[in-house]
PDB file of C-alpha atoms in Angstrom:
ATOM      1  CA  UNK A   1       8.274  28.358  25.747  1.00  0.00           C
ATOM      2  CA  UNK A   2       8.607  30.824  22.656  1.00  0.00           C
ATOM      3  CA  UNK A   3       6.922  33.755  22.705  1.00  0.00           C
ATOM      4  CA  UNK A   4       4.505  32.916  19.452  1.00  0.00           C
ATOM      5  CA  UNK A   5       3.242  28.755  19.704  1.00  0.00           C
ATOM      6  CA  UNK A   6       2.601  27.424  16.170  1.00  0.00           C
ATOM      7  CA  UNK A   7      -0.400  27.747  14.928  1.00  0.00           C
ATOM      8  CA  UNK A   8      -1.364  24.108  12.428  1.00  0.00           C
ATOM      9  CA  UNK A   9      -4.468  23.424  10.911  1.00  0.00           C
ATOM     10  CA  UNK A  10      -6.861  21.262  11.693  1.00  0.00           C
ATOM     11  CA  UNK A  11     -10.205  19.528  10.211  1.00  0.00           C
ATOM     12  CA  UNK A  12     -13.185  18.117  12.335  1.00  0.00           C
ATOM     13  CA  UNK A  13     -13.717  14.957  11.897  1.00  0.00           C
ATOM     14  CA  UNK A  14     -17.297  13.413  12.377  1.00  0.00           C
ATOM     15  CA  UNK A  15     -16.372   9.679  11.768  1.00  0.00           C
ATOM     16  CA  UNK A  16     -14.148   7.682  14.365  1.00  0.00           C
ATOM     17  CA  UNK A  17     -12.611   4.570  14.672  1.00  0.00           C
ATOM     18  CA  UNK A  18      -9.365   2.137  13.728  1.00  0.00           C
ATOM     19  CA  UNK A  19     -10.623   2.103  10.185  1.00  0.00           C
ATOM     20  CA  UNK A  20     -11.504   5.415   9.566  1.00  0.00           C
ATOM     21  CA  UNK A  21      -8.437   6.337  11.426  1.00  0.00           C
ATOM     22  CA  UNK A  22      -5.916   4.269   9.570  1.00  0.00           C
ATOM     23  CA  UNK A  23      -6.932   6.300   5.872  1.00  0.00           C
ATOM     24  CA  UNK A  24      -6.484   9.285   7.540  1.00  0.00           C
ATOM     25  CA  UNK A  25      -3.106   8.109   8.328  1.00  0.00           C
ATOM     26  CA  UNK A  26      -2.524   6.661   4.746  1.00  0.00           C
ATOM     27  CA  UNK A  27      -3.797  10.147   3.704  1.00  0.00           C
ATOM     28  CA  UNK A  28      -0.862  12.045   5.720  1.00  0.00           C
ATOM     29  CA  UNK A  29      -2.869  13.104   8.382  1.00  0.00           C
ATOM     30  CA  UNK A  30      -2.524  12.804  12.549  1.00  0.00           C
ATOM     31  CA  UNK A  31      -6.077  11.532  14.280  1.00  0.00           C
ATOM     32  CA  UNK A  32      -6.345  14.348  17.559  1.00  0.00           C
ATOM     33  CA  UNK A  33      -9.251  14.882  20.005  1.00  0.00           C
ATOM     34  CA  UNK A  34      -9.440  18.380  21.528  1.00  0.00           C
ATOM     35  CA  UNK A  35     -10.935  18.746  25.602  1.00  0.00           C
ATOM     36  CA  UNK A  36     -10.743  20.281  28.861  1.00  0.00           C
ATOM     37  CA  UNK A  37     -11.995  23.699  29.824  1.00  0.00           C
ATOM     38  CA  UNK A  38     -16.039  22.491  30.370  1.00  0.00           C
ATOM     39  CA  UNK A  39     -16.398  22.138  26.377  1.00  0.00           C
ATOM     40  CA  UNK A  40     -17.658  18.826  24.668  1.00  0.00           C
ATOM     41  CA  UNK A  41     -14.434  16.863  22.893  1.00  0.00           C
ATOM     42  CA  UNK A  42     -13.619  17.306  19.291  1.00  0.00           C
ATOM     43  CA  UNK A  43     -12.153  14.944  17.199  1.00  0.00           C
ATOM     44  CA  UNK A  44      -9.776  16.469  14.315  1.00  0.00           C
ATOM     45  CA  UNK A  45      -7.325  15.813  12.151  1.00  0.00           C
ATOM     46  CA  UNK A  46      -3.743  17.440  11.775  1.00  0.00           C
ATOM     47  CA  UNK A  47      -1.324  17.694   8.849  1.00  0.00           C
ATOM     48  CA  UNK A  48       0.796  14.388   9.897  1.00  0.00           C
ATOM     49  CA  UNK A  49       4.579  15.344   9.228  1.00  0.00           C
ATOM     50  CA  UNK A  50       3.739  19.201  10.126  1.00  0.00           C
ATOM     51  CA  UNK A  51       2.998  18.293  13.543  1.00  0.00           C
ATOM     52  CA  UNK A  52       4.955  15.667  14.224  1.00  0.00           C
ATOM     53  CA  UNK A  53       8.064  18.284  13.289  1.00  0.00           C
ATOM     54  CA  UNK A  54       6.984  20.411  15.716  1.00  0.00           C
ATOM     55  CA  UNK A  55       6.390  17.756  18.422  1.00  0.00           C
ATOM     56  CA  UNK A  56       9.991  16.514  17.860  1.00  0.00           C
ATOM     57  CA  UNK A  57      11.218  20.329  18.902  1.00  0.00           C
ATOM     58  CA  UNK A  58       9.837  19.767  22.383  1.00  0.00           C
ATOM     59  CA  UNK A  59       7.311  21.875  21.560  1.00  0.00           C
ATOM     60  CA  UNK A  60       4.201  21.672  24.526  1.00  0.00           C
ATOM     61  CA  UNK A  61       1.490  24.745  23.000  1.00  0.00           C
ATOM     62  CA  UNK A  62      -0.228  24.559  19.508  1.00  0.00           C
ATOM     63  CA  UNK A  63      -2.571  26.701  18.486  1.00  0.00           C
ATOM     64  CA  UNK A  64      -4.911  24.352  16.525  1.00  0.00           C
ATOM     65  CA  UNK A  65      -7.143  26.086  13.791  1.00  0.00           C
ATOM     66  CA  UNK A  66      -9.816  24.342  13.380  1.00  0.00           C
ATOM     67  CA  UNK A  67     -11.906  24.340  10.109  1.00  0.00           C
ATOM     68  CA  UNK A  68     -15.189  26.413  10.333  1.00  0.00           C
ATOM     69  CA  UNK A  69     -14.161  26.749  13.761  1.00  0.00           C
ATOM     70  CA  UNK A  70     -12.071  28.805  16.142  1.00  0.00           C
ATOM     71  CA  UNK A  71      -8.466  28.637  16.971  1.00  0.00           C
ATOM     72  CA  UNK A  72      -7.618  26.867  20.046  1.00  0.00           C
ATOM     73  CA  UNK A  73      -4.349  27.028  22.284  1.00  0.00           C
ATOM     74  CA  UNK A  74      -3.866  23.515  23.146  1.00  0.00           C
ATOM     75  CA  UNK A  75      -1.337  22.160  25.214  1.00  0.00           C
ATOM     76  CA  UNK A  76       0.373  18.439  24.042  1.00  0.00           C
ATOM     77  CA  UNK A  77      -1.121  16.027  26.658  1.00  0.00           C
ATOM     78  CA  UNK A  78      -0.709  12.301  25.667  1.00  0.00           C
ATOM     79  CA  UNK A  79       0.801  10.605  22.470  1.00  0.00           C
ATOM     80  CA  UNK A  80      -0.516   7.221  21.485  1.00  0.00           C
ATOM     81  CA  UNK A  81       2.124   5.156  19.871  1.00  0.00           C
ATOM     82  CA  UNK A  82       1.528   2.569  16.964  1.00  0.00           C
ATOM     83  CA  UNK A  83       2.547  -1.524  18.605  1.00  0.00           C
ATOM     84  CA  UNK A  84       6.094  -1.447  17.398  1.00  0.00           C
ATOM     85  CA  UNK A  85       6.267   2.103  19.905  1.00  0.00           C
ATOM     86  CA  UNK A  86       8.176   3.985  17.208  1.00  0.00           C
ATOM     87  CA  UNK A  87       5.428   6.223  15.091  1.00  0.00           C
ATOM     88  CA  UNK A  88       2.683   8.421  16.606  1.00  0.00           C
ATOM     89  CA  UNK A  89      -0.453   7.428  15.818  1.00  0.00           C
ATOM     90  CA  UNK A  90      -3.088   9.789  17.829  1.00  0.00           C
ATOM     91  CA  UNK A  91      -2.099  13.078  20.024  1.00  0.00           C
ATOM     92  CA  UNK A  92      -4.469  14.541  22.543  1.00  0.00           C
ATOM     93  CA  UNK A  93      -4.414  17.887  23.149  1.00  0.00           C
ATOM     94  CA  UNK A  94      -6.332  19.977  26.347  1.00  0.00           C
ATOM     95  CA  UNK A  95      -7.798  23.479  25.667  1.00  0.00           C
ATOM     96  CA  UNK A  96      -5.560  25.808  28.266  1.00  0.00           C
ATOM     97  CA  UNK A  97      -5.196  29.728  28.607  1.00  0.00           C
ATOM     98  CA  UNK A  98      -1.330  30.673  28.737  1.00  0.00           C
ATOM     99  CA  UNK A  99      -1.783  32.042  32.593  1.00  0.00           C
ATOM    100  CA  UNK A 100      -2.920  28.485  33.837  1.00  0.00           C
ATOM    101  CA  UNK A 101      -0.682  26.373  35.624  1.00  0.00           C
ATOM    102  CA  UNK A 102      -0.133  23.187  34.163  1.00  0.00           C
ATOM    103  CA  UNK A 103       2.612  19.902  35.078  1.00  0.00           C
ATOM    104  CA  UNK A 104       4.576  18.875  32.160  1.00  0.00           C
ATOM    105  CA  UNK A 105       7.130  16.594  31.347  1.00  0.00           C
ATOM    106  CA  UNK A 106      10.443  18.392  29.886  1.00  0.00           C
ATOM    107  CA  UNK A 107      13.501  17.293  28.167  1.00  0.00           C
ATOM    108  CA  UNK A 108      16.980  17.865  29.352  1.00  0.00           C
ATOM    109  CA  UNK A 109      19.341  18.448  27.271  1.00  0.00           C
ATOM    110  CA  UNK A 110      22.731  17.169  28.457  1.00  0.00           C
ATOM    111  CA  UNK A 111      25.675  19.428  27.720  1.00  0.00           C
ATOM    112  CA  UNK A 112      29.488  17.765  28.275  1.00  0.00           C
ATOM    113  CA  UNK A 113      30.733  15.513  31.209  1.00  0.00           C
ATOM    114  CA  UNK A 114      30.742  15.683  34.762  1.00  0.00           C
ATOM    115  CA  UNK A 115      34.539  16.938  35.935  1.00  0.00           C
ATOM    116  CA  UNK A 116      35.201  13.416  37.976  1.00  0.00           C
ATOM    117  CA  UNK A 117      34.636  11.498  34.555  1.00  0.00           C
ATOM    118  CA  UNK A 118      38.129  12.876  33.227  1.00  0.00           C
ATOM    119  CA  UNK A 119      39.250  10.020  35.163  1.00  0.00           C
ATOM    120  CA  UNK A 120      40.390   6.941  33.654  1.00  0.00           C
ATOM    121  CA  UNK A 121      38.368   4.558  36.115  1.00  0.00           C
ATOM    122  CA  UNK A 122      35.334   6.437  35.711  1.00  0.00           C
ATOM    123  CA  UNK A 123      32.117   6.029  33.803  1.00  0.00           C
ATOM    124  CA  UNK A 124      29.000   8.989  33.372  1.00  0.00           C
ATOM    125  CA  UNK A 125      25.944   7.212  33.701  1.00  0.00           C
ATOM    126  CA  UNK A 126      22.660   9.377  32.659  1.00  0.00           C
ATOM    127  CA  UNK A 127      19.651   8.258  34.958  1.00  0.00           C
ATOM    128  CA  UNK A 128      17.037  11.012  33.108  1.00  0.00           C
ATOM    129  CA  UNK A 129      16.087  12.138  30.258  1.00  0.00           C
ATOM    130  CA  UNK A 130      13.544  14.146  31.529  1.00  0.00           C
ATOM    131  CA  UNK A 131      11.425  15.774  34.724  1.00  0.00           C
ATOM    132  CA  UNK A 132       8.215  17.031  35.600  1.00  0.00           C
ATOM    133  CA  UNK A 133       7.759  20.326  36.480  1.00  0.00           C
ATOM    134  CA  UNK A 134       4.925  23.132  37.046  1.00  0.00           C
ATOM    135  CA  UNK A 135       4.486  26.308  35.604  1.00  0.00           C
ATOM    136  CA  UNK A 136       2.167  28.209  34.212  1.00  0.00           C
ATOM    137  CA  UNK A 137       1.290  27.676  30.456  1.00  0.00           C
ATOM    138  CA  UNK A 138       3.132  30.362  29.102  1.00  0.00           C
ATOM    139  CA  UNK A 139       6.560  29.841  30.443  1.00  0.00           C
ATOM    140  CA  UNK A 140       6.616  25.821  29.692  1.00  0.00           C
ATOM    141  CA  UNK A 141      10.048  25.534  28.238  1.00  0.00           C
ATOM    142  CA  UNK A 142      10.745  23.242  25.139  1.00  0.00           C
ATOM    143  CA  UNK A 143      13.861  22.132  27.208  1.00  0.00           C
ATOM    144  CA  UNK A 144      16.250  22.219  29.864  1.00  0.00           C
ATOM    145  CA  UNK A 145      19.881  22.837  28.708  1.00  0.00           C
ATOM    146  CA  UNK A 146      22.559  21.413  31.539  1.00  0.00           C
ATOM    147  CA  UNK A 147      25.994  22.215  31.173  1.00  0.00           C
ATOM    148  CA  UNK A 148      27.276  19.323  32.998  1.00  0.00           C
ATOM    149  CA  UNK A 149      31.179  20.897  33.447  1.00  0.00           C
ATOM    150  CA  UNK A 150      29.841  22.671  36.202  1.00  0.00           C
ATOM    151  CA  UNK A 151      29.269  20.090  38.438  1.00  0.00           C
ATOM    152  CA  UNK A 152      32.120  17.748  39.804  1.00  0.00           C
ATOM    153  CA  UNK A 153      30.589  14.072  40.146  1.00  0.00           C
ATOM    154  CA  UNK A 154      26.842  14.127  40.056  1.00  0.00           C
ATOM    155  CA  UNK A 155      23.646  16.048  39.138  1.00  0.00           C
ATOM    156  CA  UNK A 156      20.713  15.737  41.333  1.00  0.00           C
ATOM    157  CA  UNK A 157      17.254  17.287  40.115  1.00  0.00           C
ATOM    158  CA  UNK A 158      17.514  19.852  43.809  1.00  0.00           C
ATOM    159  CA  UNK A 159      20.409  21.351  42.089  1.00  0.00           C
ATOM    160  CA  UNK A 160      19.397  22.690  38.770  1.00  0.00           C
ATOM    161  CA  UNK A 161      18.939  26.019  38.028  1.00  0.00           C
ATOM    162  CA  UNK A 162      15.792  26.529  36.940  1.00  0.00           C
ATOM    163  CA  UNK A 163      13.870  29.001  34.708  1.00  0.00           C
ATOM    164  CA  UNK A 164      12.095  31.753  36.876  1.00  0.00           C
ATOM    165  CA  UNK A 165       8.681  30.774  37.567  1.00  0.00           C
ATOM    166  CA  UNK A 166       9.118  26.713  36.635  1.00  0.00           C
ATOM    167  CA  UNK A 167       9.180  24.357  39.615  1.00  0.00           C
ATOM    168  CA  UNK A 168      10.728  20.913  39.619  1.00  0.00           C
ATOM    169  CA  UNK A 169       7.426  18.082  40.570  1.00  0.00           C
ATOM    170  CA  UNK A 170      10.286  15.137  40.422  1.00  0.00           C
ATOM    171  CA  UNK A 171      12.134  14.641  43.922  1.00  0.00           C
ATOM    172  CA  UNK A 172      15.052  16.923  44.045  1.00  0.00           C
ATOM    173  CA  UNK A 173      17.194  13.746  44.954  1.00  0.00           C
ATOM    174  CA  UNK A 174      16.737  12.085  41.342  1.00  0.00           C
ATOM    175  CA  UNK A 175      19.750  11.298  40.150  1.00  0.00           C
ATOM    176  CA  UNK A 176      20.363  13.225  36.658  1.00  0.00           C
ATOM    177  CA  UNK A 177      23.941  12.064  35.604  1.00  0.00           C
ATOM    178  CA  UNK A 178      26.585  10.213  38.356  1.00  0.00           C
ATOM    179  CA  UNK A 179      29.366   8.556  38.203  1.00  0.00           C
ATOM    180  CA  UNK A 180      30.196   5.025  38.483  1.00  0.00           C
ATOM    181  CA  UNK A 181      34.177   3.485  39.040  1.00  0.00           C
ATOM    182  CA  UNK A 182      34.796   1.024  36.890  1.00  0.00           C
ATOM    183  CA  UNK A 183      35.621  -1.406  39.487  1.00  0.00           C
ATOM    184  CA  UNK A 184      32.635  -1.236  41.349  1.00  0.00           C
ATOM    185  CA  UNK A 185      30.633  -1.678  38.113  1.00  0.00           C
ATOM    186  CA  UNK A 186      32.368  -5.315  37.282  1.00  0.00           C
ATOM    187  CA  UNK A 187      31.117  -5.585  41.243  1.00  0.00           C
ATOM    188  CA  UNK A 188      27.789  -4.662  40.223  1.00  0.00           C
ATOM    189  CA  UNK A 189      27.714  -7.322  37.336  1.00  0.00           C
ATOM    190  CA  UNK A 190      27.292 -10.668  40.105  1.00  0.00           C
ATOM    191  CA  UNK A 191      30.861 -11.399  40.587  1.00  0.00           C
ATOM    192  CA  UNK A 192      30.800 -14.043  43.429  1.00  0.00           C
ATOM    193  CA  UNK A 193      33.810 -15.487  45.079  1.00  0.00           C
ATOM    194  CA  UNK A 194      34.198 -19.210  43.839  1.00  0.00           C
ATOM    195  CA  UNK A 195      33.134 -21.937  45.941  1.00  0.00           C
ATOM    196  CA  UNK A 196      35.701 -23.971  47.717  1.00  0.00           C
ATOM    197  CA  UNK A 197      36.482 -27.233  46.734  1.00  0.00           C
ATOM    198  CA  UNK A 198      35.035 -30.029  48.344  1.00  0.00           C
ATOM    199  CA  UNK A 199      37.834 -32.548  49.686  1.00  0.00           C
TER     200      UNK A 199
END
C-alpha cells in the first residue's frame, strides 16, 4: 500500500433504494454503505468516476470524508456489478485501523514469459489473476509484480516472493502461469482414435 490512501468525498445519504439509487448514478455519483468496527451503517454517496479511478489502480484503503461528518479509513470490501457485469454500481467499504489484519484479494501483475516457453512446442497458460493474502491494513499492496524470466516452466503461489509482513491465504500449490506442449493440448481437445470398421 502507499504510504498516504486517498482521501474522496463523500455525502450521507438518508434515502435508499433502486430508484433513488439509479439518479444518483445519472447524477455521477457511486451509491456506498460504510460498517464494521461496532458503529451503525451509513449509506453515502461518492464522486462516481473519482473513485472508480482509484479502484481501477488496485487501490484497497480510502479515506472517505464524509459530509458533516468525520473522515473514515475504509478498506474496499465488495463491488456490486450492474447485470451486464461490466460497470460498478454500489461499493461497500468496512471501517478498519491501518494496524488490523485484514484478507484481501490482490492483483498480480505478470511480467514476461516463463524460460521453457522460448520453445517452439510450447504454450504459457496463466491460471490467476489474483490471490488472497493477509496482512495487516497498512501494508496491503495495490499489486504483486512477477517477473516471470526467473522461473523456468511454472509458477506456483509457494514460490513467490512476497512483501515482508504479507502472507499468501491461497494454497501455495496454485498454479500461477505453466506450461502446456502443444501436442498434449490437441490431446486435451477429445481426440479419440476412430472406431474400426464393422465388416
Amino acid at each position: 500500500m502507499s504510504n498516504e490512501s486517498p482521501t474522496i468525498q463523500a455525502m450521507q445519504r438518508d434515502r435508499v433504494g433502486t430508484r433513488y439509487s439509479r439518479r444518483l448514478r445519472q447524477e455521477g455519483k457511486l451509491p456506498a454503505v460504510i460498517y464494521g468496527h461496532g458503529s451503525d451503517p451509513m449509506s453515502i454517496a461518492v464522486n462516481s468516476k473519482e473513485t472508480l479511478a482509484i479502484l481501477h489502480h488496485g487501490t484497497h484503503v480510502l479515506n472517505i470524508a464524509v459530509e458533516g461528518g468525520d473522515t473514515e479509513t475504509c478498506l474496499v470490501k465488495d463491488l456490486q456489478f450492474g447485470y451486464l457485469g461490466d460497470d460498478v454500481i454500489h461499493v461497500d467499504f468496512t471501517r478498519v485501523n491501518l494496524d488490523e489484519t485484514v484478507q484481501v484479494l490482490v492483483r498480480l501483475e505478470l511480467i514476461g514469459e516463463v524460460e521453457g516457453a522460448k520453445a517452439s512446442n510450447a504454450i504459457m497458460i496463466t491460471d490467476l489473476n489474483e490471490i488472497e493474502v493477509s496482512c495487516a491494513v497498512r501494508n496491503i499492496p495495490e499489486s504483486l509484480r512477477i517477473d516471470l524470466t526467473a522461473y523456468e516452466s511454472s509458477v506456483n503461489v509457494g514460490e513467490l516472493n512476497l512483501p515482508e509482513g504479507v502472507t499468501a491465504i491461497t494454497s501455495n500449490e496454485t498454479s500461477i502461469v505453466r506450461l502446456q506442449v502443444k501436442g498434449d493440448a490437441e490431446d486435451e481437445d477429445g481426440d479419440t482414435e476412430e472406431p474400426a470398421a464393422s465388416e
